[in-house]
PDB file of C-alpha atoms in Angstrom:
ATOM      1  CA  UNK A   1     -13.293  -0.191 -12.689  1.00 66.00           C
ATOM      2  CA  UNK A   2     -10.848  -2.367 -10.843  1.00 74.00           C
ATOM      3  CA  UNK A   3      -7.323  -1.499 -11.907  1.00 90.00           C
ATOM      4  CA  UNK A   4      -5.585  -4.388 -10.153  1.00 95.00           C
ATOM      5  CA  UNK A   5      -7.064  -7.872 -10.059  1.00 96.00           C
ATOM      6  CA  UNK A   6      -5.819 -10.663  -7.856  1.00 96.00           C
ATOM      7  CA  UNK A   7      -7.988 -13.674  -8.613  1.00 95.00           C
ATOM      8  CA  UNK A   8      -6.712 -15.971  -5.867  1.00 95.00           C
ATOM      9  CA  UNK A   9      -8.248 -15.063  -2.501  1.00 92.00           C
ATOM     10  CA  UNK A  10      -6.148 -17.684  -0.755  1.00 94.00           C
ATOM     11  CA  UNK A  11      -3.821 -20.576  -1.309  1.00 95.00           C
ATOM     12  CA  UNK A  12      -1.884 -23.249   0.522  1.00 96.00           C
ATOM     13  CA  UNK A  13       1.666 -24.124  -0.393  1.00 97.00           C
ATOM     14  CA  UNK A  14       4.005 -26.689   1.042  1.00 97.00           C
ATOM     15  CA  UNK A  15       7.271 -25.602   2.585  1.00 97.00           C
ATOM     16  CA  UNK A  16      10.211 -25.532   0.110  1.00 97.00           C
ATOM     17  CA  UNK A  17       7.893 -25.421  -2.901  1.00 97.00           C
ATOM     18  CA  UNK A  18       7.488 -22.473  -5.238  1.00 97.00           C
ATOM     19  CA  UNK A  19       4.262 -20.510  -5.434  1.00 97.00           C
ATOM     20  CA  UNK A  20       2.959 -18.091  -8.051  1.00 97.00           C
ATOM     21  CA  UNK A  21       0.589 -15.299  -7.114  1.00 98.00           C
ATOM     22  CA  UNK A  22      -1.408 -13.868  -9.971  1.00 98.00           C
ATOM     23  CA  UNK A  23      -1.840 -10.180 -10.681  1.00 98.00           C
ATOM     24  CA  UNK A  24      -3.369  -8.535 -13.715  1.00 97.00           C
ATOM     25  CA  UNK A  25      -3.669  -4.810 -14.198  1.00 97.00           C
ATOM     26  CA  UNK A  26      -5.529  -2.355 -16.336  1.00 95.00           C
ATOM     27  CA  UNK A  27      -3.996   0.852 -17.599  1.00 91.00           C
ATOM     28  CA  UNK A  28      -3.774   2.829 -20.801  1.00 90.00           C
ATOM     29  CA  UNK A  29      -0.546   4.502 -19.704  1.00 88.00           C
ATOM     30  CA  UNK A  30       2.732   3.498 -21.310  1.00 89.00           C
ATOM     31  CA  UNK A  31       4.656   4.381 -18.190  1.00 87.00           C
ATOM     32  CA  UNK A  32       3.725   2.715 -14.930  1.00 89.00           C
ATOM     33  CA  UNK A  33       5.210   0.822 -12.031  1.00 90.00           C
ATOM     34  CA  UNK A  34       4.135  -2.394 -10.360  1.00 94.00           C
ATOM     35  CA  UNK A  35       4.835  -3.238  -6.735  1.00 94.00           C
ATOM     36  CA  UNK A  36       4.313  -6.232  -4.502  1.00 97.00           C
ATOM     37  CA  UNK A  37       3.840  -5.901  -0.759  1.00 96.00           C
ATOM     38  CA  UNK A  38       3.652  -8.525   1.968  1.00 97.00           C
ATOM     39  CA  UNK A  39       1.408  -8.125   5.001  1.00 96.00           C
ATOM     40  CA  UNK A  40       2.057 -10.659   7.777  1.00 96.00           C
ATOM     41  CA  UNK A  41      -0.510 -11.273  10.492  1.00 93.00           C
ATOM     42  CA  UNK A  42       1.125  -8.541  12.580  1.00 91.00           C
ATOM     43  CA  UNK A  43      -0.274  -6.070  10.046  1.00 90.00           C
ATOM     44  CA  UNK A  44       2.663  -4.086   8.690  1.00 91.00           C
ATOM     45  CA  UNK A  45       3.149  -3.602   4.941  1.00 93.00           C
ATOM     46  CA  UNK A  46       6.523  -4.773   3.671  1.00 94.00           C
ATOM     47  CA  UNK A  47       7.753  -3.815   0.210  1.00 93.00           C
ATOM     48  CA  UNK A  48       9.010  -6.847  -1.736  1.00 96.00           C
ATOM     49  CA  UNK A  49       9.725  -6.051  -5.354  1.00 95.00           C
ATOM     50  CA  UNK A  50       9.231  -3.480  -8.116  1.00 93.00           C
ATOM     51  CA  UNK A  51       8.830  -3.736 -11.905  1.00 94.00           C
ATOM     52  CA  UNK A  52       8.798  -0.741 -14.196  1.00 91.00           C
ATOM     53  CA  UNK A  53       6.854  -0.847 -17.430  1.00 91.00           C
ATOM     54  CA  UNK A  54       9.979  -0.098 -19.451  1.00 90.00           C
ATOM     55  CA  UNK A  55      12.157  -2.629 -17.680  1.00 89.00           C
ATOM     56  CA  UNK A  56      13.228  -5.285 -20.128  1.00 88.00           C
ATOM     57  CA  UNK A  57      14.252  -7.793 -17.529  1.00 93.00           C
ATOM     58  CA  UNK A  58      11.954  -9.396 -15.001  1.00 95.00           C
ATOM     59  CA  UNK A  59      12.667  -8.077 -11.522  1.00 95.00           C
ATOM     60  CA  UNK A  60      14.224 -10.383  -8.959  1.00 96.00           C
ATOM     61  CA  UNK A  61      14.917  -9.847  -5.275  1.00 95.00           C
ATOM     62  CA  UNK A  62      16.257 -12.850  -3.420  1.00 96.00           C
ATOM     63  CA  UNK A  63      13.572 -15.553  -3.408  1.00 97.00           C
ATOM     64  CA  UNK A  64      11.080 -13.200  -5.047  1.00 97.00           C
ATOM     65  CA  UNK A  65      10.801 -12.777  -8.771  1.00 97.00           C
ATOM     66  CA  UNK A  66       8.265 -11.086 -10.952  1.00 97.00           C
ATOM     67  CA  UNK A  67       6.951 -12.726 -14.096  1.00 96.00           C
ATOM     68  CA  UNK A  68       6.127  -9.614 -16.108  1.00 96.00           C
ATOM     69  CA  UNK A  69       4.111 -10.145 -19.280  1.00 96.00           C
ATOM     70  CA  UNK A  70       3.391  -6.688 -20.595  1.00 95.00           C
ATOM     71  CA  UNK A  71       1.200  -7.674 -23.524  1.00 95.00           C
ATOM     72  CA  UNK A  72      -1.030  -9.692 -21.212  1.00 96.00           C
ATOM     73  CA  UNK A  73      -0.877  -6.993 -18.533  1.00 96.00           C
ATOM     74  CA  UNK A  74       0.145  -9.430 -15.884  1.00 97.00           C
ATOM     75  CA  UNK A  75       2.760  -9.181 -13.151  1.00 97.00           C
ATOM     76  CA  UNK A  76       2.787 -12.438 -11.237  1.00 98.00           C
ATOM     77  CA  UNK A  77       4.904 -12.823  -8.127  1.00 98.00           C
ATOM     78  CA  UNK A  78       6.892 -16.031  -7.779  1.00 98.00           C
ATOM     79  CA  UNK A  79       8.164 -17.044  -4.366  1.00 97.00           C
ATOM     80  CA  UNK A  80      10.718 -19.813  -4.602  1.00 96.00           C
ATOM     81  CA  UNK A  81      11.504 -22.304  -1.826  1.00 96.00           C
ATOM     82  CA  UNK A  82       8.632 -21.209   0.414  1.00 97.00           C
ATOM     83  CA  UNK A  83       9.277 -20.841   4.117  1.00 97.00           C
ATOM     84  CA  UNK A  84       6.845 -20.850   7.026  1.00 97.00           C
ATOM     85  CA  UNK A  85       7.559 -17.147   7.472  1.00 96.00           C
ATOM     86  CA  UNK A  86       6.143 -16.488   4.000  1.00 97.00           C
ATOM     87  CA  UNK A  87       2.639 -17.053   5.346  1.00 98.00           C
ATOM     88  CA  UNK A  88       0.996 -13.662   4.852  1.00 97.00           C
ATOM     89  CA  UNK A  89      -1.318 -11.593   2.704  1.00 96.00           C
ATOM     90  CA  UNK A  90       0.278 -10.419  -0.516  1.00 97.00           C
ATOM     91  CA  UNK A  91      -0.808  -7.316  -2.380  1.00 96.00           C
ATOM     92  CA  UNK A  92      -0.092  -6.269  -5.933  1.00 96.00           C
ATOM     93  CA  UNK A  93      -0.160  -2.510  -6.553  1.00 94.00           C
ATOM     94  CA  UNK A  94       0.264  -0.168  -9.499  1.00 92.00           C
ATOM     95  CA  UNK A  95       1.318   3.412  -9.874  1.00 88.00           C
ATOM     96  CA  UNK A  96       0.365   4.972 -13.221  1.00 84.00           C
ATOM     97  CA  UNK A  97       2.451   7.494 -15.082  1.00 73.00           C
ATOM     98  CA  UNK A  98      -0.350   9.976 -15.704  1.00 64.00           C
ATOM     99  CA  UNK A  99      -1.222   9.892 -12.025  1.00 59.00           C
ATOM    100  CA  UNK A 100       1.575  12.186 -11.048  1.00 55.00           C
ATOM    101  CA  UNK A 101       0.531  12.237  -7.457  1.00 60.00           C
ATOM    102  CA  UNK A 102       1.962   8.883  -6.524  1.00 69.00           C
ATOM    103  CA  UNK A 103      -1.183   6.985  -5.677  1.00 79.00           C
ATOM    104  CA  UNK A 104      -0.733   3.267  -5.345  1.00 85.00           C
ATOM    105  CA  UNK A 105      -3.758   1.272  -6.489  1.00 89.00           C
ATOM    106  CA  UNK A 106      -4.003  -2.052  -4.730  1.00 92.00           C
ATOM    107  CA  UNK A 107      -5.566  -5.382  -5.528  1.00 93.00           C
ATOM    108  CA  UNK A 108      -7.682  -7.210  -2.961  1.00 92.00           C
ATOM    109  CA  UNK A 109      -4.790  -9.419  -1.946  1.00 94.00           C
ATOM    110  CA  UNK A 110      -3.973 -13.131  -1.822  1.00 96.00           C
ATOM    111  CA  UNK A 111      -3.659 -14.947   1.501  1.00 96.00           C
ATOM    112  CA  UNK A 112      -0.811 -17.463   1.430  1.00 98.00           C
ATOM    113  CA  UNK A 113      -0.471 -20.197   4.026  1.00 97.00           C
ATOM    114  CA  UNK A 114       2.741 -22.209   3.993  1.00 97.00           C
ATOM    115  CA  UNK A 115       2.387 -25.671   5.522  1.00 96.00           C
ATOM    116  CA  UNK A 116       5.190 -27.895   6.878  1.00 94.00           C
TER     117      UNK A 116
ATOM    118  CA  UNK B   1      16.354   3.873  11.716  1.00 79.00           C
ATOM    119  CA  UNK B   2      14.270   5.020   8.755  1.00 78.00           C
ATOM    120  CA  UNK B   3      10.627   4.664   9.612  1.00 92.00           C
ATOM    121  CA  UNK B   4       7.060   5.881   9.447  1.00 96.00           C
ATOM    122  CA  UNK B   5       5.477   6.090  12.876  1.00 96.00           C
ATOM    123  CA  UNK B   6       1.756   6.082  13.468  1.00 97.00           C
ATOM    124  CA  UNK B   7      -0.072   6.614  16.731  1.00 97.00           C
ATOM    125  CA  UNK B   8      -2.143   5.195  18.216  1.00 96.00           C
ATOM    126  CA  UNK B   9      -1.820   1.600  17.029  1.00 95.00           C
ATOM    127  CA  UNK B  10      -5.274   0.729  18.323  1.00 96.00           C
ATOM    128  CA  UNK B  11      -8.237   2.884  19.252  1.00 96.00           C
ATOM    129  CA  UNK B  12     -11.808   2.115  20.215  1.00 96.00           C
ATOM    130  CA  UNK B  13     -14.026   5.155  20.384  1.00 94.00           C
ATOM    131  CA  UNK B  14     -17.606   6.276  19.945  1.00 95.00           C
ATOM    132  CA  UNK B  15     -19.511   7.913  17.128  1.00 96.00           C
ATOM    133  CA  UNK B  16     -19.014  11.660  16.889  1.00 95.00           C
ATOM    134  CA  UNK B  17     -15.970  12.003  19.129  1.00 96.00           C
ATOM    135  CA  UNK B  18     -13.247  13.782  17.169  1.00 96.00           C
ATOM    136  CA  UNK B  19      -9.976  11.903  16.871  1.00 97.00           C
ATOM    137  CA  UNK B  20      -6.570  12.381  15.276  1.00 97.00           C
ATOM    138  CA  UNK B  21      -4.177   9.709  14.079  1.00 98.00           C
ATOM    139  CA  UNK B  22      -0.645  11.028  13.903  1.00 98.00           C
ATOM    140  CA  UNK B  23       1.929  10.070  11.299  1.00 98.00           C
ATOM    141  CA  UNK B  24       5.560  11.047  11.284  1.00 97.00           C
ATOM    142  CA  UNK B  25       8.432  10.055   8.983  1.00 97.00           C
ATOM    143  CA  UNK B  26      12.140  10.606   9.481  1.00 95.00           C
ATOM    144  CA  UNK B  27      13.287  10.100   5.885  1.00 92.00           C
ATOM    145  CA  UNK B  28      12.761  13.656   4.640  1.00 92.00           C
ATOM    146  CA  UNK B  29      10.185  12.373   2.150  1.00 91.00           C
ATOM    147  CA  UNK B  30       8.142  14.895   0.195  1.00 89.00           C
ATOM    148  CA  UNK B  31       5.238  12.584  -0.488  1.00 90.00           C
ATOM    149  CA  UNK B  32       2.910  11.264   2.204  1.00 93.00           C
ATOM    150  CA  UNK B  33      -0.387   9.467   1.970  1.00 94.00           C
ATOM    151  CA  UNK B  34      -3.150   7.874   4.026  1.00 97.00           C
ATOM    152  CA  UNK B  35      -4.837   4.603   3.086  1.00 96.00           C
ATOM    153  CA  UNK B  36      -7.558   2.556   4.650  1.00 97.00           C
ATOM    154  CA  UNK B  37      -7.677  -1.221   4.379  1.00 95.00           C
ATOM    155  CA  UNK B  38     -10.950  -3.133   4.374  1.00 93.00           C
ATOM    156  CA  UNK B  39     -11.416  -6.875   3.766  1.00 87.00           C
ATOM    157  CA  UNK B  40     -11.770  -7.748   0.099  1.00 84.00           C
ATOM    158  CA  UNK B  41     -10.987  -4.204  -1.010  1.00 86.00           C
ATOM    159  CA  UNK B  42      -7.256  -3.947  -0.514  1.00 87.00           C
ATOM    160  CA  UNK B  43      -5.963  -0.505   0.410  1.00 92.00           C
ATOM    161  CA  UNK B  44      -7.672   2.658  -0.812  1.00 93.00           C
ATOM    162  CA  UNK B  45      -6.161   6.104  -0.719  1.00 93.00           C
ATOM    163  CA  UNK B  46      -7.851   8.691   1.494  1.00 96.00           C
ATOM    164  CA  UNK B  47      -5.638  11.782   1.113  1.00 95.00           C
ATOM    165  CA  UNK B  48      -2.143  12.525  -0.039  1.00 92.00           C
ATOM    166  CA  UNK B  49       0.349  15.342   0.213  1.00 92.00           C
ATOM    167  CA  UNK B  50       3.050  16.302  -2.247  1.00 87.00           C
ATOM    168  CA  UNK B  51       4.831  18.585   0.192  1.00 88.00           C
ATOM    169  CA  UNK B  52       4.244  21.062   2.996  1.00 91.00           C
ATOM    170  CA  UNK B  53       0.882  22.804   2.635  1.00 90.00           C
ATOM    171  CA  UNK B  54       0.047  20.761  -0.495  1.00 88.00           C
ATOM    172  CA  UNK B  55      -2.671  18.163   0.044  1.00 92.00           C
ATOM    173  CA  UNK B  56      -5.385  16.622  -2.081  1.00 90.00           C
ATOM    174  CA  UNK B  57      -8.139  14.047  -1.978  1.00 92.00           C
ATOM    175  CA  UNK B  58      -7.649  10.419  -2.827  1.00 90.00           C
ATOM    176  CA  UNK B  59     -10.373   7.934  -3.665  1.00 90.00           C
ATOM    177  CA  UNK B  60     -12.253   7.879  -0.357  1.00 95.00           C
ATOM    178  CA  UNK B  61     -11.811  11.282   1.349  1.00 96.00           C
ATOM    179  CA  UNK B  62     -15.323  11.714   2.792  1.00 96.00           C
ATOM    180  CA  UNK B  63     -15.309  12.112   6.556  1.00 97.00           C
ATOM    181  CA  UNK B  64     -11.573  12.779   6.807  1.00 98.00           C
ATOM    182  CA  UNK B  65      -9.294  15.794   6.985  1.00 97.00           C
ATOM    183  CA  UNK B  66      -5.544  16.128   6.811  1.00 97.00           C
ATOM    184  CA  UNK B  67      -2.924  18.805   7.226  1.00 96.00           C
ATOM    185  CA  UNK B  68       0.743  19.114   6.314  1.00 96.00           C
ATOM    186  CA  UNK B  69       2.268  21.947   8.277  1.00 96.00           C
ATOM    187  CA  UNK B  70       5.660  20.286   8.541  1.00 96.00           C
ATOM    188  CA  UNK B  71       7.387  17.962   6.142  1.00 95.00           C
ATOM    189  CA  UNK B  72       7.686  15.086   8.582  1.00 96.00           C
ATOM    190  CA  UNK B  73       4.090  15.061   9.918  1.00 97.00           C
ATOM    191  CA  UNK B  74       0.825  14.217   8.222  1.00 98.00           C
ATOM    192  CA  UNK B  75      -2.010  13.733  10.713  1.00 98.00           C
ATOM    193  CA  UNK B  76      -5.356  12.215   9.765  1.00 98.00           C
ATOM    194  CA  UNK B  77      -8.365  13.842  11.433  1.00 98.00           C
ATOM    195  CA  UNK B  78     -11.817  12.343  11.834  1.00 97.00           C
ATOM    196  CA  UNK B  79     -13.990  15.264  12.910  1.00 95.00           C
ATOM    197  CA  UNK B  80     -17.105  13.195  13.590  1.00 96.00           C
ATOM    198  CA  UNK B  81     -16.260   9.497  13.292  1.00 97.00           C
ATOM    199  CA  UNK B  82     -18.946   7.049  12.242  1.00 97.00           C
ATOM    200  CA  UNK B  83     -19.048   3.233  12.383  1.00 96.00           C
ATOM    201  CA  UNK B  84     -18.332   2.945   8.633  1.00 96.00           C
ATOM    202  CA  UNK B  85     -14.905   4.419   9.341  1.00 97.00           C
ATOM    203  CA  UNK B  86     -13.978   1.364  11.367  1.00 97.00           C
ATOM    204  CA  UNK B  87     -10.947   0.133   9.490  1.00 97.00           C
ATOM    205  CA  UNK B  88      -7.210  -0.417   9.461  1.00 96.00           C
ATOM    206  CA  UNK B  89      -5.396   2.786   8.497  1.00 98.00           C
ATOM    207  CA  UNK B  90      -1.940   3.148   7.038  1.00 97.00           C
ATOM    208  CA  UNK B  91       0.245   6.161   6.573  1.00 97.00           C
ATOM    209  CA  UNK B  92       2.893   5.933   3.864  1.00 94.00           C
ATOM    210  CA  UNK B  93       5.680   8.108   2.548  1.00 93.00           C
ATOM    211  CA  UNK B  94       8.057   8.117  -0.394  1.00 88.00           C
ATOM    212  CA  UNK B  95      10.845  10.228  -1.795  1.00 81.00           C
ATOM    213  CA  UNK B  96       8.800  11.589  -4.633  1.00 71.00           C
ATOM    214  CA  UNK B  97       5.249  11.619  -5.848  1.00 59.00           C
ATOM    215  CA  UNK B  98       5.751  12.925  -9.336  1.00 59.00           C
ATOM    216  CA  UNK B  99       5.731  10.654 -12.355  1.00 59.00           C
ATOM    217  CA  UNK B 100       6.415   6.979 -12.178  1.00 59.00           C
ATOM    218  CA  UNK B 101       9.119   6.190  -9.744  1.00 67.00           C
ATOM    219  CA  UNK B 102      10.675   3.013  -8.523  1.00 72.00           C
ATOM    220  CA  UNK B 103      10.696   4.487  -5.053  1.00 76.00           C
ATOM    221  CA  UNK B 104       8.491   2.239  -2.941  1.00 82.00           C
ATOM    222  CA  UNK B 105       6.160   3.757  -0.448  1.00 87.00           C
ATOM    223  CA  UNK B 106       7.209   3.064   3.120  1.00 91.00           C
ATOM    224  CA  UNK B 107       4.306   2.206   5.372  1.00 94.00           C
ATOM    225  CA  UNK B 108       3.693   2.711   9.038  1.00 95.00           C
ATOM    226  CA  UNK B 109       2.626  -0.253  11.140  1.00 94.00           C
ATOM    227  CA  UNK B 110      -1.051   0.641  10.870  1.00 95.00           C
ATOM    228  CA  UNK B 111      -3.735   1.981  13.182  1.00 97.00           C
ATOM    229  CA  UNK B 112      -6.751  -0.164  13.892  1.00 96.00           C
ATOM    230  CA  UNK B 113      -9.766   2.059  14.558  1.00 97.00           C
ATOM    231  CA  UNK B 114     -13.088   0.806  15.902  1.00 97.00           C
ATOM    232  CA  UNK B 115     -15.932   3.302  15.957  1.00 96.00           C
ATOM    233  CA  UNK B 116     -18.873   2.143  18.079  1.00 95.00           C
TER     234      UNK B 116
END
């Protein structure tokens, strides 16, 4: 069964606007971590932000913030004030507590295109 | 500079010709992992290693081998490549693999393999 679901295959957003990328996850563990990565067209994977299951505050990192709703098992990424350089594929990933071997489980990704 | 280095970045080869993709990290990380990325599937783990001489299968290990003789290196070996192994491959490393950690996995720049 799919552990990470990203329902938006692609989206357009206008420069300077905010965009929300959806991510829902499935786990029975109490302890887990959620990560977002950015993959520009050049192909590398860039770590953006982390949210732990026990963190009480939503994670923020510059223009990136994570809207963590534990009861709904969602961890949406919000990019504020979009820039042209934000055009990329974005992946949500989860690392479960019982999986002590560090595997990241990825969603299928959301392609974001920022337009002028 | 802290980094994960993969080589080659691109390779076109033929079915059955053994190949090795090298991966090296300079961060003294215990945990290393190989993923493959295919459209619509996100990244899937092939093999991982908790430390020197400790390796185990991920979700899609068939057709691949790995070794971890030194902490910094984690090569991926395709003994008899087939066209269904055409993919984008990523090596990743992190400080720890045990339990849930906020340590992100650092990714190499990827290796695009085409098996004809």
